[in-house]
Amino acid sequence: MSFRIRVFSLILLVAVAATAATAWLTLRQAAGQLRESAAADRQSVARITEELRAYGATHGTWEGVAGTVRELSAATGQRIRISTAGQGQIADSDPLLGRDPRPGGTAAPLLVDPRPTLDLPESFVPGALAKVTSLMIHDYGAGVTYAACLTRAGHAVTVERGKYGVPVFGDGGKTAGAGGGSASCARAGEPSPAVQRAHHAATAVCPPGEVTALHRCLQRVFTERTAAVGPQPLTVRLGAVDDAGQTLAVGPTVVVAAGVAAAALACALLLSRAVLRPVRALTAASQGLGEGDLGRRVPASGRDEIAELGRSFNRMAGSLQDSEERQRRLVGDIAHELRTPLANLRGYLEALQDGVVEADAELFDSLHEEVLLQQRIVDDLQDLALAEAGALTYHRRTLDARELVEACGTAHSARAAAAGVALDVVGAGPGTVPLYGDPDRLRQALGNLVGNAIRHTAPGGGVRLELAGSDELVRIAVRDTGSGIPAADLPHLFDRFWRADAARGRATGGSGLGLSIARQIVADHGGAVEVTSEVGVGSVFTVVLPAPNAEPSVRER
């Protein structure tokens, strides 16, 4: 798998895991805390309404309720505002707790009615029910009036459940530190006849009939007749627009985040180990390579970019080692090629100096030929070095490949005749085969190939120059009927100073640089030299060059 894909997959895995863990934790925590918050809110609302209702039912008035509002707000964290239809706003928890009043929340207001519900017995006849109702109206009015007086006087109020659900109020004594007047609060006595008649008249609006309907009607009358003396229903508004509400607990979030971070760190360590181990091996191998240890290699397995980098390094190291080995062989070959003729020259010169050999024209011709041979080797080496370095000078122009082949055949005809080898030129008839290049250098490359063919062809054999051209390629083949080259030797043909027959010397084998120079010149012209050979039959060296009008893709090939 590609290293890039592995890194991307790892990062994607960590991101997905982190997102999923965070989402799961957030949803789970939010759902749980929403449930807890809803339950707590319900409990807070129930506590607030119940304690406010109890205060009103106990004290018979809303006076002094501010202290209860302050305590409830501090205990529940709710902003509480209470009001009645007749009195307006009674208390606000923000000023009571030393805060600036805030805009109210959007929750619907709650209604708290502290007045009792009349519990009439079902066994009474309608007349008795009306009488009981009128009596309870008087008793409750007198009781709440008494309880309100006790509250104003700073006395504690006790409440007990009386008959028919109407509370009975009592004096619990003056509370410590309470203000208020010292006047005593008297209990009301029995209702006067006028009051009794008024109550009876009020209950008379409920006609006898079905018991449940009668009970509802009497309850309505009780509520209406006690509204003027009892505490009015209380409107309670909770909350403010800027309430922070509950926040998510950070503990589980920190634990999950730490777990995800640890997983990401572990994955990063594994990834860095997988990356740095081959990088360290490459670093050590490159340092060894820089210090001259050309045999250093790195293990390269797999199909990702790191493995490909290791294989590229090994190829580079192998190429450097091969280049170093070729350079050593080149130095050895040059020394070998120059040692023998220079030794011969030195021997003859010392013999002439000592008078051992007579100086005649034949000896001077031999020495001059030997010097020319050494000069040719040096010139070939210089040409090859310049060509491989890209510094060989070319004078390119459009030329006719037919004239190039004919000129090469003419130049080597005398040498072929002297060797007893027939030299023929085929395919160079009328017409023009255009070619773009340096005619002198191309003639030099072809001359090296033709000279090599003549040198390896026995007397009576033949060498043939064949020309074939198309719109894309120009092919010039040098075909001989020599001894041929074994298949194992073909990869070494263009190596410097290499000879298929190690026993051949410069007298029959040349300098050993001609094929290398020919291949380099052809390569500089965008072409290649192809070789086929069969032992006992002969060899074919084919120069393939792009035509001037060839497509760029053909030139690249």
Coordinates of C-alpha atoms in Angstrom, one line a residue:
M1 CA 0.0 0.0 0.0
S2 CA 1.2 3.5 -0.8
F3 CA 2.8 5.4 2.1
R4 CA 0.6 8.4 1.3
I5 CA -2.5 6.2 1.5
R6 CA -1.3 4.7 4.8
V7 CA -0.8 8.2 6.3
F8 CA -4.1 9.4 5.0
S9 CA -5.9 6.3 6.3
L10 CA -4.3 6.7 9.7
I11 CA -5.2 10.3 10.0
L12 CA -8.7 9.6 8.8
L13 CA -9.1 6.8 11.3
V14 CA -8.0 9.0 14.2
A15 CA -10.2 11.8 13.0
V16 CA -13.3 9.5 12.7
A17 CA -12.6 7.9 16.0
A18 CA -12.1 11.3 17.7
T19 CA -15.3 12.6 16.1
A20 CA -17.3 9.5 17.0
A21 CA -16.1 9.4 20.6
T22 CA -16.7 13.1 21.1
A23 CA -20.2 13.0 19.5
W24 CA -21.1 9.9 21.6
L25 CA -19.9 11.4 24.8
T26 CA -21.5 14.8 24.1
L27 CA -24.9 13.2 23.2
R28 CA -24.8 10.9 26.1
Q29 CA -23.7 13.5 28.6
A30 CA -26.2 16.1 27.2
A31 CA -29.1 13.7 27.2
G32 CA -28.3 12.7 30.8
Q33 CA -27.9 16.2 32.0
L34 CA -31.0 17.4 30.2
R35 CA -32.9 14.7 32.0
E36 CA -31.3 15.7 35.3
S37 CA -31.9 19.4 34.5
A38 CA -35.6 18.7 33.6
A39 CA -36.1 16.7 36.8
A40 CA -34.3 19.4 38.9
D41 CA -36.4 22.1 37.2
R42 CA -39.6 20.2 38.0
Q43 CA -38.5 19.8 41.6
S44 CA -37.5 23.5 41.9
V45 CA -40.8 24.6 40.4
A46 CA -42.7 22.2 42.7
R47 CA -40.8 23.5 45.7
I48 CA -41.2 27.2 44.9
T49 CA -45.0 26.9 44.2
E50 CA -45.6 24.6 47.3
E51 CA -43.7 26.9 49.7
L52 CA -45.3 30.0 48.3
R53 CA -48.8 28.4 48.6
A54 CA -48.0 27.3 52.1
Y55 CA -46.9 30.8 53.0
G56 CA -50.1 32.3 51.7
A57 CA -52.3 29.6 53.3
T58 CA -50.5 30.0 56.6
H59 CA -50.2 33.8 56.9
G60 CA -53.4 34.8 55.2
T61 CA -51.5 37.6 53.4
W62 CA -48.5 38.0 51.1
E63 CA -46.9 40.5 53.4
G64 CA -43.4 39.4 54.4
V65 CA -43.2 36.9 51.6
A66 CA -40.0 38.6 50.2
G67 CA -37.8 36.6 52.7
T68 CA -39.2 33.4 51.4
V69 CA -38.7 34.4 47.8
R70 CA -35.0 35.3 48.6
E71 CA -34.4 32.0 50.3
L72 CA -36.1 30.0 47.5
S73 CA -34.1 31.8 44.8
A74 CA -30.8 31.2 46.6
A75 CA -31.6 27.5 47.1
T76 CA -32.9 26.8 43.6
G77 CA -30.8 29.2 41.5
Q78 CA -34.1 30.5 39.9
R79 CA -34.9 34.1 39.3
I80 CA -38.4 34.5 41.0
R81 CA -40.9 37.3 40.5
I82 CA -44.3 37.3 42.2
S83 CA -47.3 39.5 41.7
T84 CA -51.1 39.6 42.1
A85 CA -53.8 41.2 40.1
G86 CA -54.6 43.8 42.7
Q87 CA -51.2 44.6 44.2
G88 CA -49.0 44.2 41.1
Q89 CA -45.4 43.0 41.6
I90 CA -44.8 42.0 45.2
A91 CA -41.2 40.7 45.2
D92 CA -38.3 40.1 42.8
S93 CA -35.4 37.9 43.8
D94 CA -32.8 39.9 41.8
P95 CA -33.0 43.1 44.0
L96 CA -33.4 40.9 47.1
L97 CA -30.1 39.2 46.3
G98 CA -28.3 42.5 45.5
R99 CA -28.5 42.2 41.7
D100 CA -29.7 44.5 39.0
P101 CA -33.1 43.3 37.7
R102 CA -32.7 41.3 34.5
P103 CA -35.2 40.9 31.7
G104 CA -37.6 38.1 32.5
G105 CA -37.5 34.7 30.9
T106 CA -39.9 33.3 28.3
A107 CA -41.4 30.5 30.5
A108 CA -45.1 30.6 31.1
P109 CA -46.1 32.2 34.4
L110 CA -47.4 29.9 37.2
L111 CA -50.6 30.5 39.3
V112 CA -50.4 29.8 43.0
D113 CA -53.8 30.0 44.9
P114 CA -53.4 29.5 48.7
R115 CA -57.1 29.5 49.4
P116 CA -58.6 26.2 50.7
T117 CA -60.9 23.9 48.8
L118 CA -64.3 23.5 50.6
D119 CA -64.8 19.8 51.5
L120 CA -68.5 19.4 51.9
P121 CA -70.0 16.1 53.1
E122 CA -72.1 14.3 50.5
S123 CA -74.6 13.0 53.1
F124 CA -75.9 16.5 54.0
V125 CA -79.1 17.8 52.5
P126 CA -79.0 20.9 50.3
G127 CA -80.2 23.2 53.0
A128 CA -77.6 22.0 55.4
L129 CA -74.9 22.3 52.8
A130 CA -75.8 25.9 52.2
K131 CA -75.8 26.6 55.9
V132 CA -72.3 25.0 56.3
T133 CA -71.0 26.9 53.4
S134 CA -72.1 30.3 54.8
L135 CA -70.6 29.4 58.1
M136 CA -67.3 28.4 56.6
I137 CA -67.2 31.6 54.6
H138 CA -67.4 33.5 57.9
D139 CA -64.9 31.3 59.7
Y140 CA -62.3 31.4 56.9
G141 CA -62.6 35.2 56.6
A142 CA -62.2 35.7 60.3
G143 CA -59.3 33.2 60.4
V144 CA -57.3 34.8 57.6
T145 CA -57.9 38.2 59.1
Y146 CA -56.6 37.0 62.4
A147 CA -53.5 35.3 60.7
A148 CA -52.7 38.5 58.8
C149 CA -52.8 40.5 62.0
L150 CA -50.5 38.0 63.7
T151 CA -48.1 38.2 60.7
R152 CA -48.0 42.0 60.8
A153 CA -47.4 41.9 64.6
G154 CA -44.4 39.6 64.1
H155 CA -46.1 36.5 65.6
A156 CA -45.7 33.0 64.2
V157 CA -48.9 31.6 62.9
T158 CA -49.9 28.0 63.4
V159 CA -52.3 26.2 61.1
E160 CA -54.4 23.2 61.7
R161 CA -56.9 21.6 59.4
G162 CA -60.4 22.3 60.5
K163 CA -63.8 21.0 59.6
Y164 CA -64.7 20.9 55.9
G165 CA -61.1 21.7 54.8
V166 CA -61.1 25.3 56.3
P167 CA -57.8 25.9 58.2
V168 CA -57.8 27.0 61.9
F169 CA -55.2 29.6 62.7
G170 CA -53.4 30.0 66.0
D171 CA -50.9 32.4 67.6
G172 CA -47.5 30.8 67.8
G173 CA -45.9 33.6 69.8
K174 CA -43.8 36.5 68.9
T175 CA -40.6 35.6 66.9
A176 CA -37.2 36.7 68.1
G177 CA -36.1 40.1 66.6
A178 CA -39.5 40.6 65.0
G179 CA -40.8 44.1 64.5
G180 CA -44.4 45.3 64.4
G181 CA -46.8 46.8 66.8
S182 CA -47.8 45.5 70.2
A183 CA -51.5 45.6 69.6
S184 CA -53.1 42.2 70.2
C185 CA -55.1 40.5 67.5
A186 CA -58.6 39.4 68.5
R187 CA -60.4 36.5 67.1
A188 CA -63.8 37.2 65.5
G189 CA -66.8 35.9 67.2
E190 CA -70.0 34.4 65.8
P191 CA -71.4 36.0 62.7
S192 CA -74.1 38.6 63.2
P193 CA -77.6 38.0 61.8
A194 CA -76.9 40.4 59.0
V195 CA -73.8 38.6 58.0
Q196 CA -75.6 35.3 58.2
R197 CA -78.4 36.6 56.0
A198 CA -75.9 37.9 53.5
H199 CA -74.2 34.5 53.4
H200 CA -77.5 32.7 53.1
A201 CA -78.4 34.9 50.2
A202 CA -75.2 34.2 48.5
T203 CA -75.6 30.4 48.9
A204 CA -79.2 30.6 47.7
V205 CA -78.0 31.1 44.1
C206 CA -77.2 27.4 44.1
P207 CA -80.4 25.6 43.6
P208 CA -80.9 22.1 45.0
G209 CA -80.2 19.4 42.5
E210 CA -77.5 16.9 41.6
V211 CA -75.0 16.7 44.5
T212 CA -71.8 17.2 42.4
A213 CA -73.2 20.2 40.7
L214 CA -74.3 21.6 44.0
H215 CA -70.9 21.1 45.5
R216 CA -69.2 22.9 42.6
C217 CA -71.6 25.8 42.9
L218 CA -71.1 26.2 46.6
Q219 CA -67.3 26.0 46.2
R220 CA -67.5 28.8 43.6
V221 CA -69.6 30.9 46.1
F222 CA -67.0 30.2 48.8
T223 CA -64.2 31.3 46.6
E224 CA -66.0 34.5 45.5
R225 CA -67.1 35.5 49.1
T226 CA -63.6 34.9 50.6
A227 CA -61.7 36.7 47.8
A228 CA -61.9 40.1 49.5
V229 CA -60.4 38.8 52.8
G230 CA -58.1 36.0 51.8
P231 CA -54.8 36.2 50.0
Q232 CA -55.2 36.8 46.2
P233 CA -53.9 34.2 43.7
L234 CA -50.2 34.7 43.1
T235 CA -48.7 34.9 39.7
V236 CA -45.1 33.4 39.7
R237 CA -42.6 34.1 36.9
L238 CA -39.4 32.1 36.8
G239 CA -36.1 32.6 35.0
A240 CA -34.2 35.3 33.1
V241 CA -33.0 35.6 29.5
D242 CA -29.3 35.3 30.5
D243 CA -29.6 32.3 32.8
A244 CA -26.5 30.2 32.1
G245 CA -28.2 27.0 32.8
Q246 CA -26.4 23.8 33.5
T247 CA -23.0 23.2 31.8
L248 CA -21.7 19.8 30.6
A249 CA -19.4 18.1 33.0
V250 CA -15.8 18.3 31.8
G251 CA -14.5 15.1 33.5
P252 CA -15.7 12.5 31.0
T253 CA -14.8 14.9 28.1
V254 CA -11.3 15.1 29.4
V255 CA -11.0 11.3 29.8
V256 CA -12.2 10.7 26.2
A257 CA -10.0 13.4 24.8
A258 CA -7.0 11.9 26.7
G259 CA -7.9 8.5 25.3
V260 CA -8.1 9.8 21.7
A261 CA -4.9 11.7 22.2
A262 CA -3.2 8.6 23.5
A263 CA -4.4 6.6 20.5
A264 CA -3.3 9.2 18.1
L265 CA 0.1 9.3 19.8
A266 CA 0.5 5.6 19.6
C267 CA -0.4 5.6 15.9
A268 CA 2.0 8.4 15.3
L269 CA 4.8 6.5 17.1
L270 CA 4.0 3.4 15.0
L271 CA 4.0 5.4 11.9
S272 CA 7.2 7.3 12.8
R273 CA 8.9 4.0 13.6
A274 CA 7.8 2.5 10.2
V275 CA 9.1 5.7 8.5
L276 CA 12.3 6.4 10.5
R277 CA 13.7 2.9 10.5
P278 CA 14.2 2.8 6.7
V279 CA 15.2 6.5 6.8
R280 CA 17.9 5.7 9.4
A281 CA 19.1 2.8 7.3
L282 CA 19.3 5.1 4.2
T283 CA 21.2 7.7 6.2
A284 CA 23.7 5.2 7.4
A285 CA 24.1 3.7 3.9
S286 CA 24.5 7.2 2.3
Q287 CA 27.2 8.1 4.9
G288 CA 29.0 4.9 4.2
L289 CA 28.7 5.6 0.5
G290 CA 30.1 9.1 0.9
E291 CA 33.1 7.6 2.8
G292 CA 33.9 5.3 -0.1
D293 CA 32.1 2.1 0.9
L294 CA 30.4 1.5 -2.5
G295 CA 29.1 -1.9 -1.4
R296 CA 26.6 -0.5 1.1
R297 CA 22.9 -1.4 0.4
V298 CA 19.6 -1.0 2.3
P299 CA 16.9 -3.6 2.7
A300 CA 13.9 -2.7 0.5
S301 CA 10.7 -4.6 0.7
G302 CA 7.2 -3.6 0.0
R303 CA 5.5 -1.5 -2.6
D304 CA 5.3 1.9 -1.0
E305 CA 7.3 5.1 -1.6
I306 CA 9.8 4.3 1.2
A307 CA 10.6 0.9 -0.3
E308 CA 10.9 2.5 -3.8
L309 CA 13.3 5.0 -2.4
G310 CA 15.4 2.2 -0.9
R311 CA 15.4 0.4 -4.3
S312 CA 16.4 3.6 -6.0
F313 CA 19.2 4.1 -3.6
N314 CA 20.4 0.6 -4.2
R315 CA 20.3 1.1 -7.9
M316 CA 22.3 4.4 -7.5
A317 CA 24.8 2.7 -5.3
G318 CA 25.1 -0.2 -7.8
S319 CA 25.6 2.3 -10.6
L320 CA 28.3 4.1 -8.7
Q321 CA 30.0 0.9 -7.9
D322 CA 29.9 -0.2 -11.5
S323 CA 31.1 3.2 -12.6
E324 CA 34.0 3.0 -10.1
E325 CA 34.8 -0.5 -11.4
R326 CA 34.7 0.6 -15.0
Q327 CA 37.0 3.5 -14.2
R328 CA 39.5 1.2 -12.6
R329 CA 39.3 -1.1 -15.6
L330 CA 39.7 1.9 -17.9
V331 CA 42.8 3.0 -16.1
G332 CA 44.1 -0.5 -16.3
D333 CA 43.2 -0.9 -19.9
I334 CA 44.9 2.4 -20.9
A335 CA 48.0 1.4 -19.0
H336 CA 47.9 -2.0 -20.7
E337 CA 47.4 -0.5 -24.2
L338 CA 50.2 2.1 -23.9
R339 CA 52.7 0.0 -22.0
T340 CA 53.7 -2.4 -24.8
P341 CA 54.2 0.1 -27.6
L342 CA 55.9 2.6 -25.3
A343 CA 58.2 -0.2 -24.2
N344 CA 59.0 -1.0 -27.8
L345 CA 59.7 2.6 -28.6
R346 CA 62.0 2.9 -25.6
G347 CA 63.8 -0.3 -26.5
Y348 CA 64.5 0.8 -30.0
L349 CA 65.6 4.2 -29.0
E350 CA 67.9 2.8 -26.3
A351 CA 69.3 0.3 -28.9
L352 CA 69.9 3.2 -31.4
Q353 CA 71.5 5.2 -28.6
D354 CA 73.8 2.3 -27.7
G355 CA 74.6 1.5 -31.4
V356 CA 73.2 -2.0 -31.2
V357 CA 70.8 -1.3 -34.1
E358 CA 71.6 0.5 -37.3
A359 CA 69.4 3.5 -38.0
D360 CA 67.8 3.0 -41.4
A361 CA 64.6 4.1 -43.2
E362 CA 62.7 0.9 -42.4
L363 CA 63.3 1.3 -38.7
F364 CA 62.3 4.9 -38.7
D365 CA 59.1 4.0 -40.6
S366 CA 58.3 1.4 -38.0
L367 CA 58.9 3.8 -35.1
H368 CA 56.8 6.5 -36.9
E369 CA 53.9 4.0 -37.4
E370 CA 54.1 3.1 -33.7
V371 CA 53.9 6.7 -32.7
L372 CA 50.9 7.3 -35.0
L373 CA 49.2 4.3 -33.4
Q374 CA 49.7 5.8 -29.9
Q375 CA 48.4 9.1 -31.2
R376 CA 45.3 7.5 -32.5
I377 CA 44.6 5.8 -29.1
V378 CA 45.1 9.2 -27.3
D379 CA 42.8 10.9 -29.9
D380 CA 40.1 8.2 -29.5
L381 CA 40.3 8.5 -25.7
Q382 CA 39.9 12.3 -26.0
D383 CA 37.0 12.0 -28.4
L384 CA 35.3 9.4 -26.1
A385 CA 35.8 11.5 -23.0
L386 CA 34.4 14.6 -24.7
A387 CA 31.4 12.7 -26.1
E388 CA 30.5 11.2 -22.8
A389 CA 30.8 14.6 -21.1
G390 CA 28.6 16.2 -23.7
A391 CA 31.5 18.5 -24.7
L392 CA 32.1 17.0 -28.2
T393 CA 31.6 19.7 -30.8
Y394 CA 29.0 19.0 -33.5
H395 CA 28.3 21.1 -36.6
R396 CA 24.9 19.9 -37.5
R397 CA 23.1 20.5 -40.8
T398 CA 20.7 18.8 -43.1
L399 CA 22.5 16.2 -45.2
D400 CA 21.9 13.3 -47.6
A401 CA 22.3 9.9 -45.9
R402 CA 22.9 8.4 -49.4
E403 CA 26.0 10.6 -49.8
L404 CA 27.2 9.7 -46.3
V405 CA 27.0 6.0 -47.0
E406 CA 28.7 6.3 -50.4
A407 CA 31.5 8.4 -48.9
C408 CA 32.1 5.9 -46.1
G409 CA 32.2 3.0 -48.6
T410 CA 34.7 4.9 -50.8
A411 CA 36.9 5.8 -47.9
H412 CA 37.3 2.1 -46.8
S413 CA 37.3 0.4 -50.2
A414 CA 41.1 0.4 -50.3
R415 CA 41.5 -1.0 -46.9
A416 CA 38.9 -3.7 -47.7
A417 CA 40.7 -4.6 -50.9
A418 CA 44.0 -4.9 -49.1
A419 CA 42.3 -7.3 -46.6
G420 CA 40.8 -9.3 -49.4
V421 CA 37.2 -8.4 -48.3
A422 CA 34.5 -7.3 -50.7
L423 CA 32.9 -4.0 -49.7
D424 CA 29.5 -3.2 -51.2
V425 CA 27.0 -0.3 -50.8
V426 CA 23.3 -1.3 -51.1
G427 CA 20.2 1.0 -51.2
A428 CA 22.1 4.2 -52.0
G429 CA 20.5 4.6 -55.4
P430 CA 18.9 7.8 -56.9
G431 CA 16.9 10.0 -54.6
T432 CA 17.6 11.8 -51.4
V433 CA 17.4 10.4 -47.8
P434 CA 17.4 13.4 -45.6
L435 CA 19.2 13.4 -42.3
Y436 CA 20.1 16.1 -39.8
G437 CA 23.5 15.9 -38.0
D438 CA 27.2 16.4 -38.2
P439 CA 28.4 14.6 -41.4
D440 CA 32.0 14.4 -40.2
R441 CA 31.1 12.8 -36.8
L442 CA 28.5 10.5 -38.4
R443 CA 31.1 9.4 -41.0
Q444 CA 33.5 8.8 -38.1
A445 CA 30.9 6.5 -36.4
L446 CA 30.2 4.6 -39.6
G447 CA 33.9 4.3 -40.3
N448 CA 34.5 2.7 -36.9
L449 CA 31.8 0.2 -37.6
V450 CA 33.0 -0.6 -41.2
G451 CA 36.6 -0.8 -40.0
N452 CA 35.6 -3.2 -37.2
A453 CA 33.7 -5.3 -39.7
I454 CA 36.6 -5.5 -42.2
R455 CA 39.0 -6.3 -39.4
H456 CA 36.8 -9.3 -38.2
T457 CA 36.1 -10.6 -41.7
A458 CA 38.4 -13.2 -43.2
P459 CA 39.8 -12.8 -46.7
G460 CA 37.2 -13.8 -49.2
G461 CA 34.3 -12.6 -47.1
G462 CA 32.3 -9.5 -47.6
V463 CA 31.0 -6.3 -45.9
R464 CA 27.9 -4.6 -47.0
L465 CA 26.6 -1.1 -46.2
E466 CA 22.7 -1.0 -46.4
L467 CA 20.7 2.2 -46.3
A468 CA 16.9 2.3 -45.7
G469 CA 14.9 5.4 -45.0
S470 CA 11.3 6.3 -44.0
D471 CA 9.4 9.4 -42.9
E472 CA 10.4 8.7 -39.3
L473 CA 13.7 6.7 -39.2
V474 CA 16.8 6.3 -41.2
R475 CA 18.6 2.9 -40.9
I476 CA 22.2 2.3 -41.9
A477 CA 23.3 -1.4 -41.4
V478 CA 26.9 -2.7 -41.6
R479 CA 26.6 -6.4 -42.4
D480 CA 29.7 -8.7 -42.4
T481 CA 30.3 -12.4 -43.0
G482 CA 32.9 -12.6 -40.2
S483 CA 33.2 -15.1 -37.4
G484 CA 30.3 -13.7 -35.4
I485 CA 30.0 -12.8 -31.8
P486 CA 28.7 -15.2 -29.0
A487 CA 25.5 -14.1 -27.3
A488 CA 27.3 -13.8 -24.0
D489 CA 29.7 -11.2 -25.4
L490 CA 27.1 -9.0 -26.9
P491 CA 26.4 -6.9 -23.7
H492 CA 30.2 -6.0 -23.6
L493 CA 30.7 -4.9 -27.2
F494 CA 30.6 -1.2 -26.5
D495 CA 32.8 -1.3 -23.4
R496 CA 36.1 0.5 -23.7
F497 CA 39.1 -1.7 -24.8
W498 CA 37.0 -4.8 -24.8
R499 CA 37.7 -7.5 -27.4
A500 CA 35.8 -10.6 -28.1
D501 CA 39.1 -12.5 -28.8
A502 CA 41.5 -11.6 -26.0
A503 CA 44.4 -13.0 -28.0
R504 CA 43.9 -10.3 -30.7
G505 CA 46.3 -7.4 -30.4
R506 CA 46.6 -3.9 -31.9
A507 CA 47.9 -5.4 -35.0
T508 CA 44.6 -7.1 -35.8
G509 CA 42.2 -5.7 -33.2
G510 CA 42.5 -1.9 -33.2
S511 CA 42.4 0.4 -30.1
G512 CA 39.2 -1.1 -28.6
L513 CA 37.5 2.3 -28.5
G514 CA 35.9 2.5 -31.9
L515 CA 32.5 0.9 -30.9
S516 CA 32.2 3.1 -27.8
I517 CA 32.9 6.2 -29.8
A518 CA 30.4 5.2 -32.5
R519 CA 27.6 4.5 -30.0
Q520 CA 28.2 7.8 -28.2
I521 CA 28.2 9.8 -31.4
V522 CA 25.0 8.1 -32.6
A523 CA 23.4 8.7 -29.2
D524 CA 24.2 12.4 -29.3
H525 CA 22.3 12.5 -32.6
G526 CA 19.2 11.0 -30.9
G527 CA 19.8 7.5 -32.3
A528 CA 21.0 4.1 -31.2
V529 CA 23.2 1.3 -32.4
E530 CA 21.5 -2.2 -32.6
V531 CA 23.5 -5.4 -32.9
T532 CA 22.6 -8.9 -34.0
S533 CA 25.2 -11.7 -34.5
E534 CA 25.4 -15.4 -35.1
V535 CA 28.6 -17.3 -34.6
G536 CA 30.0 -18.6 -37.9
V537 CA 27.6 -16.5 -40.0
G538 CA 28.4 -12.9 -39.2
S539 CA 27.2 -9.7 -37.5
V540 CA 25.0 -6.8 -38.3
F541 CA 25.5 -3.4 -36.7
T542 CA 22.5 -1.1 -37.4
V543 CA 22.6 2.7 -36.9
V544 CA 19.1 4.0 -36.3
L545 CA 18.6 7.8 -36.6
P546 CA 15.5 9.9 -36.5
A547 CA 14.5 11.6 -39.8
P548 CA 14.3 15.4 -39.8
N549 CA 10.5 15.4 -40.0
A550 CA 10.0 12.7 -37.4
E551 CA 7.5 13.3 -34.5
P552 CA 8.9 14.3 -31.1
S553 CA 7.7 11.0 -29.7
V554 CA 9.8 9.1 -32.3
R555 CA 12.8 11.1 -31.5
E556 CA 12.3 10.4 -27.8
R557 CA 12.1 6.7 -28.4

